[in-house]
CSV table of C-alpha atoms in Angstrom, one decimal:
chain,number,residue,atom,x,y,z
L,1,UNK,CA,47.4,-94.0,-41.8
L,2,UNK,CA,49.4,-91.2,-40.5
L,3,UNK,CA,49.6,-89.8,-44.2
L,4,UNK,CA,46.1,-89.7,-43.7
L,5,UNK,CA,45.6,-88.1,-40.4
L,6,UNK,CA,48.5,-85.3,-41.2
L,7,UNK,CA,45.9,-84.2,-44.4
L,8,UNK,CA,43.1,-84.2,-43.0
L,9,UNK,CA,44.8,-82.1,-39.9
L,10,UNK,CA,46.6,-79.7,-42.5
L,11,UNK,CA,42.9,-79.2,-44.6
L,12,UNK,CA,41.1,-78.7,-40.8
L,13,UNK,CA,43.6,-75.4,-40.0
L,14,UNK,CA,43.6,-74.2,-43.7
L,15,UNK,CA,39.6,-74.4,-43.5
L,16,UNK,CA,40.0,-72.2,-40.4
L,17,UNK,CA,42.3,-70.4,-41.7
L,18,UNK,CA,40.5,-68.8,-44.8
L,19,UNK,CA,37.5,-68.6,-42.1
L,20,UNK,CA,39.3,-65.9,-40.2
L,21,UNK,CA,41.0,-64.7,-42.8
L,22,UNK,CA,37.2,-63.7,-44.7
L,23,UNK,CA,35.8,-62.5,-41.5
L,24,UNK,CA,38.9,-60.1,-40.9
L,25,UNK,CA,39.1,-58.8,-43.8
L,26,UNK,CA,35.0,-58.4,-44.8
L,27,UNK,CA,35.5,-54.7,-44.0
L,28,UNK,CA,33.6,-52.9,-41.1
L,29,UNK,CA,29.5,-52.3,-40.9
L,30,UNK,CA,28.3,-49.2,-43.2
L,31,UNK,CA,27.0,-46.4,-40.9
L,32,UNK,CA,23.6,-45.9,-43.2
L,33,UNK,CA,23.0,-42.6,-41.1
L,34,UNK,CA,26.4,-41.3,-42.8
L,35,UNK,CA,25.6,-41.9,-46.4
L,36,UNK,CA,22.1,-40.7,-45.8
L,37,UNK,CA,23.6,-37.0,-45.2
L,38,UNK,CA,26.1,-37.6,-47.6
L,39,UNK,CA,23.6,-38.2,-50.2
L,40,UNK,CA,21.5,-35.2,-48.7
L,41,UNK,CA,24.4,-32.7,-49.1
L,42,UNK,CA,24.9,-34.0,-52.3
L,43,UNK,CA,21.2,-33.4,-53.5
L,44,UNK,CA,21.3,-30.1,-51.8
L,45,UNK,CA,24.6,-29.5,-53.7
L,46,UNK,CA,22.5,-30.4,-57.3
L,47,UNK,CA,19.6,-28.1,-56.7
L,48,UNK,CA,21.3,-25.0,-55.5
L,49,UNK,CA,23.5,-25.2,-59.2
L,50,UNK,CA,20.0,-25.9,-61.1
L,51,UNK,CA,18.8,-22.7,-58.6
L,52,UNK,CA,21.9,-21.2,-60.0
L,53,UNK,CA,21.5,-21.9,-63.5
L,54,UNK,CA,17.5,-21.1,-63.5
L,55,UNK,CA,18.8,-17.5,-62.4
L,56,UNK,CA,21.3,-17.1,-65.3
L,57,UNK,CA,18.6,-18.1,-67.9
L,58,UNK,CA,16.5,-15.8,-66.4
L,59,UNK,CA,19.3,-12.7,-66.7
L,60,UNK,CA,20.1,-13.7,-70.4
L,61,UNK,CA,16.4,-13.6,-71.2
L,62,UNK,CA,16.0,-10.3,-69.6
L,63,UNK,CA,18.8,-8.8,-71.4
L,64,UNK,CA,17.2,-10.0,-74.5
L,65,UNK,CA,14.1,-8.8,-74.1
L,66,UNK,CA,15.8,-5.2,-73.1
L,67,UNK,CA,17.8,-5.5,-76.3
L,68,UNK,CA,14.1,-6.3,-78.2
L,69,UNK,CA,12.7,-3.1,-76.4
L,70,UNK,CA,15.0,-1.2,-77.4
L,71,UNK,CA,15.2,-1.8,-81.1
């Protein structure tokens, strides 16, 4: 009998045990405002290189069509 009560005693604190143990380590609450800007900068980040590259296209056709005028 008091084989008995000692295991269900030692599985009652290991239940509680992995309880706290989850909840402490389950990581804090994502701030959704934060990854909102972060995804923000980053799509502000994408189209100023596509801005970037549209302009370089545009020189190199320019310089072509000079080239074409010129022959």
């Amino acid at each position: 009998m008091s084989k008995l009560l000692s295991i269900l005693i030692a599985a009652a604190f290991a239940t509680v045990s992995a309880g706290s143990f989850a909840a402490s380590h389950g990581g804090a609450m994502k701030d959704d405002k934060k990854m909102e800007k972060k995804d923000e900068k980053a799509a502000k980040k994408d189209a100023k290189a596509e801005k970037k590259e549209e302009k370089k296209d545009m020189k190199a056709e320019k310089k072509e069509e000079k080239k074409e005028m010129k022959k």
